[in-house]
Coordinates of C-alpha atoms and ligand atoms in Angstrom, one line a residue:
M1 CA -0.1 -0.2 0.1
G2 CA 2.7 2.4 -0.5
P3 CA 5.2 4.4 1.6
R4 CA 3.7 4.7 5.2
G5 CA 4.8 5.0 8.8
P6 CA 6.0 1.9 10.8
R7 CA 6.5 -1.6 9.3
S8 CA 5.4 -3.5 11.9
E9 CA 5.8 -7.2 13.0
T10 CA 4.3 -9.1 15.7
E11 CA 5.8 -11.1 18.5
A12 CA 4.6 -13.4 21.3
P13 CA 2.6 -11.4 24.1
L14 CA 4.5 -10.3 27.2
S15 CA 3.5 -12.4 30.1
D16 CA 1.4 -9.6 31.8
N17 CA -0.3 -8.9 28.5
A18 CA -3.9 -9.7 29.1
T19 CA -4.7 -9.6 25.4
R20 CA -4.9 -12.6 23.3
Y21 CA -3.1 -10.6 20.6
A22 CA 0.6 -10.3 20.3
T23 CA 2.4 -7.0 20.7
I24 CA 3.0 -5.0 17.5
R25 CA 6.4 -3.9 17.3
K26 CA 7.4 -0.8 15.7
N27 CA 10.6 -0.9 13.6
S28 CA 12.0 2.9 13.9
A29 CA 14.3 2.6 10.9
S30 CA 11.3 1.9 8.8
F31 CA 9.4 5.2 9.2
A32 CA 8.8 7.0 5.9
V33 CA 8.3 10.2 8.3
P34 CA 10.4 10.1 11.3
P35 CA 8.0 10.2 14.3
N36 CA 8.0 13.6 16.7
L37 CA 8.4 11.4 19.8
V38 CA 11.3 8.9 18.9
D39 CA 12.2 7.3 22.2
Y40 CA 9.4 7.4 25.2
H41 CA 11.7 7.7 28.0
T42 CA 13.9 10.5 26.7
A43 CA 10.9 12.4 25.3
C44 CA 9.3 12.1 28.8
S45 CA 12.5 13.3 30.7
A46 CA 13.3 16.0 28.3
F47 CA 9.7 17.5 28.6
S48 CA 8.4 20.6 30.4
W49 CA 5.3 22.4 30.2
D50 CA 7.3 25.7 30.3
R51 CA 9.4 24.4 27.1
A52 CA 6.2 23.3 25.3
R53 CA 4.9 26.7 25.8
K54 CA 7.8 28.2 23.9
D55 CA 6.6 26.2 20.7
L56 CA 3.7 28.7 20.6
S57 CA 3.8 32.5 19.8
G58 CA 2.2 34.3 22.3
L59 CA -0.2 37.2 21.7
P60 CA 1.7 40.4 20.6
S61 CA -0.5 42.4 22.9
G62 CA 0.3 40.1 25.8
G63 CA -0.6 36.7 27.1
L64 CA -2.0 33.6 25.2
N65 CA -5.0 33.3 23.1
I66 CA -6.2 30.2 21.4
A67 CA -7.3 31.8 18.3
Y68 CA -4.1 33.6 17.7
E69 CA -2.2 30.4 18.2
A70 CA -4.5 28.4 15.7
V71 CA -4.8 31.1 13.2
D72 CA -3.3 34.5 13.3
R73 CA 0.4 33.3 13.9
H74 CA 0.2 31.2 10.6
A75 CA -1.8 33.9 8.7
R76 CA 1.3 36.7 9.5
G77 CA 3.8 34.2 8.5
P78 CA 4.9 31.7 5.4
R79 CA 1.8 29.6 6.0
A80 CA -0.8 32.4 5.1
R81 CA -1.6 30.9 1.6
R82 CA -1.8 27.2 3.0
V83 CA -5.3 25.9 3.2
A84 CA -6.2 25.7 6.9
L85 CA -9.8 24.3 6.5
R86 CA -10.9 22.1 3.7
C87 CA -14.8 21.9 4.2
I88 CA -16.5 19.2 2.3
G89 CA -20.3 19.6 2.4
K90 CA -23.0 17.0 2.3
A91 CA -23.2 16.9 -1.4
G92 CA -19.3 16.7 -1.7
E93 CA -18.9 20.2 -2.4
R94 CA -15.5 21.6 -1.3
R95 CA -14.8 24.9 0.0
D96 CA -11.2 26.0 1.1
Y97 CA -9.9 28.7 3.5
T98 CA -6.4 29.5 3.6
Y99 CA -4.9 30.7 7.1
G100 CA -4.9 34.4 5.7
E101 CA -8.6 33.9 4.9
L102 CA -9.6 32.3 8.2
A103 CA -7.7 35.1 10.1
A104 CA -10.0 37.8 8.0
F105 CA -13.2 35.9 8.5
T106 CA -12.8 35.4 12.2
N107 CA -11.7 38.9 12.6
R108 CA -14.9 39.9 11.1
F109 CA -16.8 37.9 13.5
A110 CA -14.8 39.3 16.5
N111 CA -15.8 42.7 15.5
V112 CA -19.4 41.9 15.1
L113 CA -19.5 40.4 18.6
Q114 CA -17.9 43.5 19.9
S115 CA -20.2 45.8 17.9
M116 CA -23.1 44.1 19.6
G117 CA -21.8 44.9 22.9
V118 CA -20.6 41.4 23.7
K119 CA -18.0 41.4 26.2
A120 CA -14.9 39.4 27.4
G121 CA -16.2 36.3 29.5
D122 CA -19.7 36.3 28.0
S123 CA -20.7 32.9 26.8
V124 CA -21.1 32.3 23.0
F125 CA -23.2 29.0 22.0
V126 CA -22.7 27.6 18.7
L127 CA -25.3 25.0 17.5
L128 CA -24.4 24.0 14.0
G129 CA -23.3 20.9 12.1
R130 CA -19.7 21.0 10.7
V131 CA -20.3 23.9 8.3
P132 CA -17.5 26.6 8.0
E133 CA -19.6 29.3 10.0
L134 CA -18.9 26.9 13.1
Y135 CA -15.2 27.3 12.8
V136 CA -15.4 30.9 12.2
A137 CA -17.7 31.5 15.2
M138 CA -15.7 29.6 17.5
L139 CA -12.3 31.1 16.6
G140 CA -13.9 34.5 16.5
A141 CA -15.5 34.5 19.7
L142 CA -12.2 33.3 21.3
K143 CA -10.6 36.3 19.8
A144 CA -13.2 38.5 21.2
K145 CA -12.4 36.7 24.6
C146 CA -15.9 35.1 24.9
V147 CA -16.2 31.8 26.4
V148 CA -17.3 29.4 23.6
S149 CA -19.6 26.5 24.1
P150 CA -20.3 24.4 21.1
L151 CA -23.4 22.2 21.3
F152 CA -24.0 18.9 19.4
S153 CA -26.6 19.8 16.7
A154 CA -28.1 16.3 16.9
F155 CA -29.3 17.0 20.7
G156 CA -32.9 17.6 20.9
P157 CA -34.6 20.9 22.4
E158 CA -34.1 19.8 26.3
P159 CA -30.4 19.0 26.3
I160 CA -29.8 22.2 24.4
A161 CA -32.1 24.6 26.7
T162 CA -30.5 22.8 29.9
R163 CA -26.9 23.7 28.7
M164 CA -27.6 27.1 27.4
E165 CA -29.4 27.7 31.0
I166 CA -26.4 26.7 32.9
G167 CA -24.0 28.3 30.7
E168 CA -26.0 31.6 30.7
A169 CA -25.7 31.9 27.0
R170 CA -25.7 35.6 25.9
V171 CA -25.4 34.8 22.1
L172 CA -26.4 31.8 19.9
I173 CA -25.1 31.0 16.4
T174 CA -27.3 28.3 14.7
T175 CA -29.2 27.8 11.5
E176 CA -32.9 28.9 11.0
A177 CA -34.2 25.4 10.9
L178 CA -32.3 24.4 14.3
Y179 CA -33.7 27.6 15.7
R180 CA -37.1 27.0 14.8
R181 CA -37.1 23.2 15.7
K182 CA -35.2 23.4 18.8
V183 CA -34.7 26.7 20.4
E184 CA -37.5 29.1 19.8
A185 CA -40.0 27.4 21.9
L186 CA -37.9 27.3 24.8
R187 CA -36.4 30.8 24.7
G188 CA -38.3 32.0 27.6
R189 CA -36.0 29.9 29.7
L190 CA -33.0 31.8 28.6
P191 CA -33.4 35.4 30.0
K192 CA -29.7 36.1 29.5
L193 CA -29.8 35.2 25.6
D194 CA -29.7 38.6 24.0
C195 CA -29.3 37.7 20.4
V196 CA -29.6 34.7 18.1
I197 CA -27.4 34.6 14.9
L198 CA -28.6 32.7 11.9
V199 CA -26.0 31.6 9.5
D200 CA -28.4 30.7 6.5
A201 CA -31.2 33.4 7.0
D202 CA -32.0 37.0 7.3
E203 CA -33.7 38.4 10.4
Y204 CA -36.4 35.8 11.3
G205 CA -38.6 36.9 14.1
E206 CA -37.7 38.9 17.2
R207 CA -34.1 38.9 18.4
T208 CA -32.6 37.0 15.6
R209 CA -29.7 38.7 13.5
S210 CA -28.5 37.5 10.2
W211 CA -24.8 36.3 10.0
R212 CA -24.3 37.4 6.4
K213 CA -25.6 40.9 7.0
L214 CA -23.4 41.3 10.2
T215 CA -20.4 40.0 8.9
R216 CA -20.6 41.7 5.6
A217 CA -20.9 45.1 7.5
A218 CA -17.8 44.4 10.0
S219 CA -14.1 45.3 9.2
D220 CA -11.9 42.2 8.6
A221 CA -9.1 43.8 10.6
F222 CA -8.8 43.0 14.5
E223 CA -6.2 42.9 17.0
T224 CA -6.8 40.3 19.7
P225 CA -6.8 41.8 23.0
A226 CA -4.2 40.7 25.8
T227 CA -5.5 37.6 27.0
H228 CA -4.3 35.9 30.4
P229 CA -3.5 32.3 29.9
Q230 CA -5.9 31.5 32.9
E231 CA -9.0 33.3 31.2
A232 CA -11.7 30.9 30.5
A233 CA -11.8 30.1 27.0
L234 CA -14.1 27.0 26.4
L235 CA -17.2 25.5 28.2
H236 CA -17.9 21.8 27.4
F237 CA -20.7 19.7 29.0
T238 CA -20.1 16.5 30.5
S239 CA -22.5 14.1 32.4
G240 CA -22.4 12.8 35.8
T241 CA -24.6 9.9 37.5
T242 CA -26.8 12.3 39.0
G243 CA -27.9 16.0 38.5
R244 CA -27.8 17.9 35.4
P245 CA -24.8 18.0 33.0
K246 CA -21.7 19.6 34.2
G247 CA -20.2 22.6 32.5
V248 CA -16.3 22.0 32.3
I249 CA -14.3 25.2 32.0
H250 CA -11.1 25.2 30.1
V251 CA -8.8 28.4 29.7
H252 CA -6.6 29.6 26.9
E253 CA -3.4 28.0 28.4
A254 CA -5.1 24.5 27.2
V255 CA -3.6 25.5 23.9
V256 CA -0.3 24.4 25.2
T257 CA -1.8 20.8 25.8
H258 CA -3.5 20.8 22.2
Y259 CA -0.3 21.6 20.6
A260 CA 2.0 19.2 22.6
T261 CA -0.6 16.3 22.1
G262 CA -0.9 17.0 18.5
L263 CA 2.8 16.8 18.2
Y264 CA 3.5 13.6 20.2
A265 CA -0.1 11.6 20.3
L266 CA -1.2 12.5 16.8
D267 CA 2.4 12.7 15.3
L268 CA 1.3 16.0 13.4
H269 CA 4.0 17.4 10.8
D270 CA 4.0 20.3 8.9
N271 CA 2.6 19.1 5.4
D272 CA -0.2 16.7 6.9
R273 CA -3.6 16.6 5.9
F274 CA -5.5 15.7 9.0
W275 CA -9.0 14.6 9.8
C276 CA -10.7 14.2 13.0
T277 CA -13.9 12.5 12.4
A278 CA -15.4 14.0 15.8
D279 CA -18.1 16.7 15.9
P280 CA -17.1 19.7 17.7
G281 CA -20.2 19.4 19.9
W282 CA -18.1 17.0 21.8
V283 CA -14.7 17.8 23.2
T284 CA -12.7 15.5 20.9
G285 CA -14.2 17.6 17.7
T286 CA -12.9 20.8 19.5
S287 CA -9.6 20.1 20.9
Y288 CA -8.6 18.1 17.8
G289 CA -11.3 19.0 15.0
V290 CA -10.4 22.6 15.4
I291 CA -7.7 23.6 17.5
A292 CA -4.8 21.2 17.7
P293 CA -4.2 20.8 14.0
L294 CA -4.6 24.6 13.3
T295 CA -1.8 25.2 15.8
H296 CA 0.3 23.0 13.8
G297 CA -0.6 24.9 10.8
V298 CA -1.7 21.7 8.8
T299 CA -4.5 21.4 6.3
N300 CA -7.6 20.5 8.6
I301 CA -10.2 18.5 6.5
V302 CA -13.7 18.9 7.9
V303 CA -16.6 16.5 6.8
E304 CA -20.1 17.6 7.2
A305 CA -21.7 14.4 6.3
E306 CA -22.4 11.6 8.9
F307 CA -20.4 8.4 8.8
D308 CA -20.7 6.1 5.9
A309 CA -18.0 3.5 5.3
P310 CA -17.4 3.7 1.4
T311 CA -17.9 7.6 1.7
W312 CA -15.1 7.7 4.3
Y313 CA -12.7 5.5 2.2
G314 CA -13.2 7.6 -0.6
L315 CA -12.4 10.8 1.3
L316 CA -9.4 9.1 2.8
A317 CA -8.1 8.5 -0.7
Q318 CA -9.3 11.7 -2.4
E319 CA -8.0 14.0 0.4
K320 CA -4.9 12.3 0.6
I321 CA -5.5 12.2 4.4
S322 CA -1.9 11.5 6.2
V323 CA -3.2 11.5 10.0
W324 CA -6.7 10.2 10.8
Y325 CA -8.4 10.4 14.3
T326 CA -11.7 8.4 14.5
A327 CA -13.8 6.5 17.2
P328 CA -14.3 2.7 17.9
T329 CA -18.1 2.6 16.6
A330 CA -17.1 3.6 13.2
I331 CA -14.0 1.3 13.2
R332 CA -16.4 -1.6 14.5
I333 CA -18.7 -0.8 11.8
M334 CA -16.1 -0.9 8.9
M335 CA -14.7 -4.2 10.4
K336 CA -18.2 -5.7 9.9
L337 CA -17.9 -4.7 6.4
G338 CA -14.7 -6.3 5.9
A339 CA -11.0 -5.3 4.9
S340 CA -11.8 -6.1 1.4
A341 CA -13.9 -3.0 1.2
V342 CA -10.9 -0.9 1.7
K343 CA -8.8 -2.5 -1.1
N344 CA -10.2 -0.5 -3.9
Y345 CA -9.0 3.0 -2.5
D346 CA -5.4 4.1 -2.7
L347 CA -4.7 5.1 0.9
S348 CA -1.1 5.3 0.4
A349 CA -0.9 8.8 2.0
L350 CA -2.2 7.4 5.2
R351 CA 0.5 7.4 7.8
F352 CA -0.9 7.4 11.2
A353 CA -4.5 6.3 12.5
A354 CA -5.6 6.9 16.1
S355 CA -8.9 6.3 17.9
V356 CA -10.6 7.6 21.2
G357 CA -13.7 7.9 23.0
E358 CA -14.4 4.5 24.2
P359 CA -12.7 1.5 24.7
L360 CA -11.1 0.0 21.4
N361 CA -11.2 -3.8 21.2
A362 CA -7.7 -5.7 20.6
E363 CA -9.5 -7.0 17.5
A364 CA -10.1 -3.5 16.1
V365 CA -6.6 -2.4 16.7
V366 CA -5.2 -5.5 14.8
W367 CA -7.8 -5.2 12.2
G368 CA -6.4 -1.8 11.5
M369 CA -3.1 -3.8 10.2
E370 CA -5.1 -6.1 8.0
A371 CA -7.4 -3.1 6.3
F372 CA -5.2 -0.1 6.4
G373 CA -1.7 -1.5 7.1
L374 CA -1.5 0.3 10.2
P375 CA -2.9 -0.4 13.8
F376 CA -5.2 1.9 15.3
H377 CA -3.6 3.8 17.9
D378 CA -5.9 4.1 20.9
N379 CA -5.7 6.8 23.3
W380 CA -7.5 8.1 26.4
W381 CA -8.8 11.4 27.8
Q382 CA -12.0 12.8 28.9
T383 CA -13.9 16.4 28.9
E384 CA -12.1 17.5 32.2
A385 CA -8.6 16.5 30.9
G386 CA -9.2 18.8 27.8
G387 CA -6.5 16.7 25.8
I388 CA -5.0 13.5 25.2
M389 CA -3.6 12.1 28.5
I390 CA -2.7 8.5 27.7
A391 CA -1.8 7.5 24.0
N392 CA 0.0 4.8 21.9
F393 CA 2.7 6.7 20.1
A394 CA 3.7 6.4 16.5
S395 CA 7.2 5.0 17.6
M396 CA 6.2 2.7 20.3
D397 CA 5.1 -0.8 20.6
V398 CA 1.3 -1.4 20.7
K399 CA -0.1 -3.8 23.1
P400 CA -3.7 -4.5 21.2
G401 CA -6.4 -3.5 23.8
S402 CA -4.2 -0.9 25.8
M403 CA -4.6 2.7 25.9
G404 CA -1.1 3.2 25.7
R405 CA 1.4 5.3 28.1
P406 CA 0.8 8.8 29.3
L407 CA 2.1 11.8 27.4
P408 CA 5.2 13.4 28.1
G409 CA 4.3 16.1 31.1
I410 CA 1.4 13.8 32.4
E411 CA 1.7 11.5 35.3
A412 CA -0.9 8.7 35.4
S413 CA -1.4 6.4 38.2
I414 CA -4.2 3.9 39.5
V415 CA -5.1 4.7 42.9
R416 CA -7.6 3.5 45.6
R417 CA -9.6 6.1 47.6
K418 CA -8.9 6.0 51.3
A419 CA -11.5 6.4 54.2
D420 CA -9.8 9.7 55.2
G421 CA -10.6 11.2 51.7
G422 CA -6.8 10.7 50.5
V423 CA -5.8 8.0 48.0
E424 CA -3.0 5.5 47.7
T425 CA -1.5 3.8 44.7
V426 CA -2.2 0.3 43.8
A427 CA 0.6 -2.3 42.8
A428 CA 1.1 -2.8 38.9
G429 CA -1.5 -4.8 37.4
E430 CA -4.1 -4.4 40.2
E431 CA -7.4 -2.5 39.2
G432 CA -8.2 0.7 40.7
E433 CA -9.3 4.5 39.6
L434 CA -7.2 6.1 37.0
A435 CA -5.8 9.4 38.4
L436 CA -3.7 12.2 36.9
K437 CA -1.3 14.5 38.8
T438 CA -2.8 17.9 38.5
G439 CA -1.2 21.0 36.8
W440 CA -1.3 20.1 33.1
P441 CA -2.5 23.1 31.0
S442 CA -5.7 21.8 29.8
M443 CA -6.9 20.5 33.1
M444 CA -10.6 21.9 33.8
R445 CA -10.5 24.8 36.1
G446 CA -13.9 23.6 37.5
Y447 CA -17.4 22.8 36.9
L448 CA -19.6 25.7 36.2
H449 CA -21.5 26.7 39.5
E450 CA -20.3 23.5 41.3
E451 CA -17.9 22.7 43.8
A452 CA -15.6 20.0 42.0
R453 CA -12.8 19.8 44.5
K454 CA -14.1 17.5 47.1
K455 CA -15.3 14.9 44.6
C456 CA -12.5 14.5 42.0
F457 CA -9.4 16.1 43.5
A458 CA -7.3 14.2 46.4
D459 CA -3.6 14.6 47.5
G460 CA -2.8 16.5 44.4
W461 CA -4.5 14.0 42.1
Y462 CA -7.5 14.5 39.7
L463 CA -9.6 11.2 39.9
T464 CA -11.0 10.5 36.7
G465 CA -14.1 8.2 37.5
D466 CA -12.6 5.7 35.3
L467 CA -11.3 2.1 36.5
A468 CA -8.2 0.9 34.8
R469 CA -5.0 -1.0 35.5
C470 CA -1.5 -0.5 34.6
D471 CA 1.1 -3.3 33.4
E472 CA 4.6 -3.4 34.6
D473 CA 5.8 -1.7 31.2
G474 CA 3.6 1.3 32.2
Y475 CA 0.8 0.6 29.8
F476 CA -2.8 1.4 30.9
W477 CA -5.8 -0.8 30.3
F478 CA -9.3 0.5 30.5
V479 CA -11.5 -1.7 32.8
G480 CA -14.9 0.4 33.1
R481 CA -16.4 3.4 34.5
A482 CA -16.9 3.8 38.2
D483 CA -20.0 5.2 37.8
D484 CA -23.4 4.7 35.9
V485 CA -22.8 7.3 33.0
I486 CA -23.2 5.5 29.7
K487 CA -21.1 5.8 26.4
S488 CA -23.0 5.1 23.5
S489 CA -21.2 5.6 20.0
G490 CA -18.8 7.7 21.8
H491 CA -21.2 10.0 23.4
L492 CA -21.3 10.4 26.9
I493 CA -24.8 10.0 28.4
G494 CA -26.1 11.0 31.9
P495 CA -28.8 8.6 32.8
F496 CA -30.4 11.4 34.9
E497 CA -31.0 13.5 32.0
V498 CA -32.7 10.6 30.0
E499 CA -34.6 9.7 33.0
S500 CA -36.0 13.3 33.7
A501 CA -37.1 13.5 30.1
L502 CA -39.3 10.1 30.5
M503 CA -40.5 11.5 33.8
E504 CA -42.1 14.4 32.0
H505 CA -44.4 11.9 30.5
P506 CA -47.6 11.8 32.1
A507 CA -47.6 8.0 32.1
V508 CA -44.6 7.7 33.8
A509 CA -44.1 7.0 37.5
E510 CA -40.5 6.1 37.8
A511 CA -37.6 5.5 35.1
A512 CA -34.3 4.2 35.4
V513 CA -31.7 4.2 32.7
I514 CA -28.6 1.9 32.1
G515 CA -25.8 1.3 29.3
K516 CA -26.6 -2.2 27.8
P517 CA -23.7 -3.7 26.1
D518 CA -23.8 -3.3 22.2
P519 CA -21.2 -4.9 19.8
I520 CA -21.2 -1.9 17.7
A521 CA -22.2 1.1 19.8
G522 CA -20.2 0.0 22.8
E523 CA -23.6 0.7 24.8
I524 CA -27.2 1.6 23.9
V525 CA -29.3 3.4 26.3
K526 CA -31.8 1.1 27.8
A527 CA -34.7 2.5 30.1
F528 CA -36.9 0.6 32.8
V529 CA -40.0 2.2 33.2
A530 CA -42.9 1.8 35.8
L531 CA -46.3 3.3 34.7
K532 CA -48.6 5.1 36.7
L533 CA -52.0 3.4 37.7
G534 CA -54.4 3.5 34.7
F535 CA -51.9 2.9 32.2
E536 CA -51.2 -0.2 30.4
A537 CA -47.7 -1.4 29.5
D538 CA -48.3 -2.3 25.9
E539 CA -46.7 -1.6 22.2
A540 CA -48.4 1.6 21.9
I541 CA -47.2 3.2 25.0
R542 CA -43.6 2.0 24.5
K543 CA -43.7 3.5 21.0
E544 CA -45.1 6.6 22.4
L545 CA -42.4 6.9 25.2
L546 CA -39.5 6.2 22.7
G547 CA -40.9 9.0 20.5
H548 CA -41.3 11.4 23.3
A549 CA -37.8 10.7 24.3
R550 CA -36.3 11.2 20.9
K551 CA -38.2 14.5 20.5
R552 CA -37.1 15.8 23.8
L553 CA -33.6 14.6 23.6
G554 CA -32.5 13.9 20.2
A555 CA -31.7 10.4 18.6
A556 CA -28.0 10.2 20.2
V557 CA -29.2 10.6 23.7
A558 CA -32.7 8.9 23.8
P559 CA -33.3 5.3 25.0
K560 CA -33.2 2.7 22.3
E561 CA -35.2 0.2 24.3
I562 CA -37.7 0.5 26.9
E563 CA -38.7 -2.4 29.5
F564 CA -41.7 -2.0 31.7
R565 CA -41.5 -3.1 35.4
A566 CA -44.3 -2.7 37.9
N567 CA -41.6 -1.4 40.3
L568 CA -38.1 -0.4 40.2
P569 CA -35.5 -1.6 42.9
K570 CA -34.8 1.1 45.4
T571 CA -32.5 1.8 48.4
R572 CA -34.0 2.7 51.8
S573 CA -33.3 6.3 50.9
G574 CA -35.5 5.9 48.0
K575 CA -32.6 5.9 45.2
I576 CA -33.2 3.9 42.3
M577 CA -30.5 1.0 42.1
R578 CA -29.5 1.2 38.5
R579 CA -26.6 -1.0 39.5
L580 CA -28.9 -3.7 40.4
L581 CA -31.0 -3.3 37.2
K582 CA -27.8 -3.5 35.1
A583 CA -26.4 -6.6 36.9
R584 CA -29.7 -8.6 36.4
E585 CA -29.8 -7.2 32.8
L586 CA -26.4 -8.9 32.2
G587 CA -26.7 -12.0 34.5
L588 CA -24.0 -10.7 36.6
P589 CA -23.9 -11.1 40.4
E590 CA -26.1 -8.4 42.1
G591 CA -23.6 -7.7 44.6
D592 CA -24.3 -5.9 48.1
L593 CA -28.1 -5.7 48.6
S594 CA -28.1 -4.6 52.1
T595 CA -29.5 -1.0 51.2
L596 CA -32.3 -2.6 49.2
E597 CA -35.5 -1.6 50.5
S598 CA -38.2 -2.4 47.8
D599 CA -37.6 -4.7 45.0
E600 CA -39.2 -4.9 41.4
R601 CA -39.9 -8.4 41.7
Ligands
AMP701 P1 -15.9 12.3 27.4 O1 -15.7 13.2 28.5 O2 -17.3 12.6 26.6 O3 -14.9 12.6 26.3 O4 -15.8 10.9 27.7 C1 -14.7 10.6 28.5 C2 -14.9 9.0 28.9 O5 -14.8 8.1 27.6 C3 -13.6 8.6 29.7 O6 -13.8 8.8 31.1 C4 -13.9 7.0 29.6 O7 -14.8 6.5 30.2 C5 -14.2 6.9 28.2 N1 -13.1 6.9 27.2 C6 -12.5 7.8 26.4 N2 -11.5 7.3 25.6 C7 -11.3 6.0 26.0 C8 -10.5 5.0 25.6 N3 -9.5 5.1 24.8 N4 -10.8 3.7 26.1 C9 -11.9 3.4 26.8 N5 -12.7 4.4 27.4 C10 -12.5 5.8 26.9

């Protein structure tokens, strides 16, 4: 398949290697493009965040601003005429934006915001598919020092309104159709929302403005004001087991992590053509679908259409993608279609393939070798971490099924929580909670309006809520979540949000939601529902509830299955025991039932 990265060979598994698959050995002599990280230990000992910060320019007016590092510093240098974004629309149409053009467009939008009186620190929400205006809006708002919150456009009205309420949205950029279908009716809940900007329409109704008119009238010159590296820049939402979604705050300094991880974990080189398949409505799509590739000055390919295997292979070939960052659900669907489907495409430009967001099965890593001549390099992080924390590096031997080793500058450990609130590390090979030593630049600065410290910080560690183990070679292996949140097709879903939507339906007395294992999506959302007296548990009501949830939440979040129960198992304090429902669903041991008060049976 032509020139590429490592030539890999397989060897017998190491004794502590839990996988059935042999370690994939990398042979550094055969790299067509020498990896940025040549030797893991040397890179780790030479690394410091202060040194990494020096790879960036810093703002001429003082401080550090994500948008300046991503756009302007290239626009003012030799990369001004390089394509920064190639946006491929749903019908395959291509629109290119050079770094110079992207600087001008984002300047215009920063001027629009300032002319409307939007101030540093105000929240600007973006609800768009992967269209050029999404990138211009996000980067322009960062230049104006607003706090940017991208929302997944497939969310239903409820998750959108909840997030805009929590984030106190001042401005929303969206399309007319999304506004009409998902926002307009709930605008009463958003008293702080001054203005909605529609990218594809002129003014529509009250308090909506036209993107076209506003940006046309604005100047394309803008000097990003001095930005303190600790000023808030991004607001992403994540889900917990209980309560509403949590707003995770990241600061401009996060760009140091984005750059360094782009360098080491994604092995970005100057002439790369990079494709991150994630939507910017989720953190991967922002950190790696927008920021990291642009800080490296590479050409970032943006695809508006949803996943379709042959279309993706065609795009990889036509666009000569050299570095590809994708997700396990898509890989598993491709696997199902077979490696032979890939062989009709010339993928000789592809040098490195990585995956994130959910456990990547060892089979999928190895299948990458068969289909693409490359293993998929799994890596791990989460919204709170802001950037890749653990990775399989281009130069490093891959143990299929492992998430890899911590990035230079990141100290990871497996810990056990102690009764006194502290933590202790466990021995190699033992299971525990994955923890990260605090202090990396993209570490969340907190949950909006919430006290995060007590729950997830202890003894200088950030506790991730993931269970994992670390083998004697320092490779980390994912075990599961410590809580009840659900990962479906890479999307993190809070059971409480789904249960609340179901409870809004007049027929529902109680609802509990679990993640049910699924061979493709990892997990699907399954709901257990107890109906109110007078309602019969039949097909008609099941369909009605599924439809109700889809309408409220959007298809990505709504349950795929509903099972009716007369009662749901509860603790003495009245909390529904999702854990028990899940154990019964999977035929697993029911565990400690001492707090069980009422049972479903
Ligand atoms: P999010 O905050 O939505 O990015 O979700 C983060 C969560 O996804 C992590 O806490 C893990 O539970 C899961 N996750 C992310 N990457 C991986 C991976 N490589 N392997 C297993 N789970 C992962």
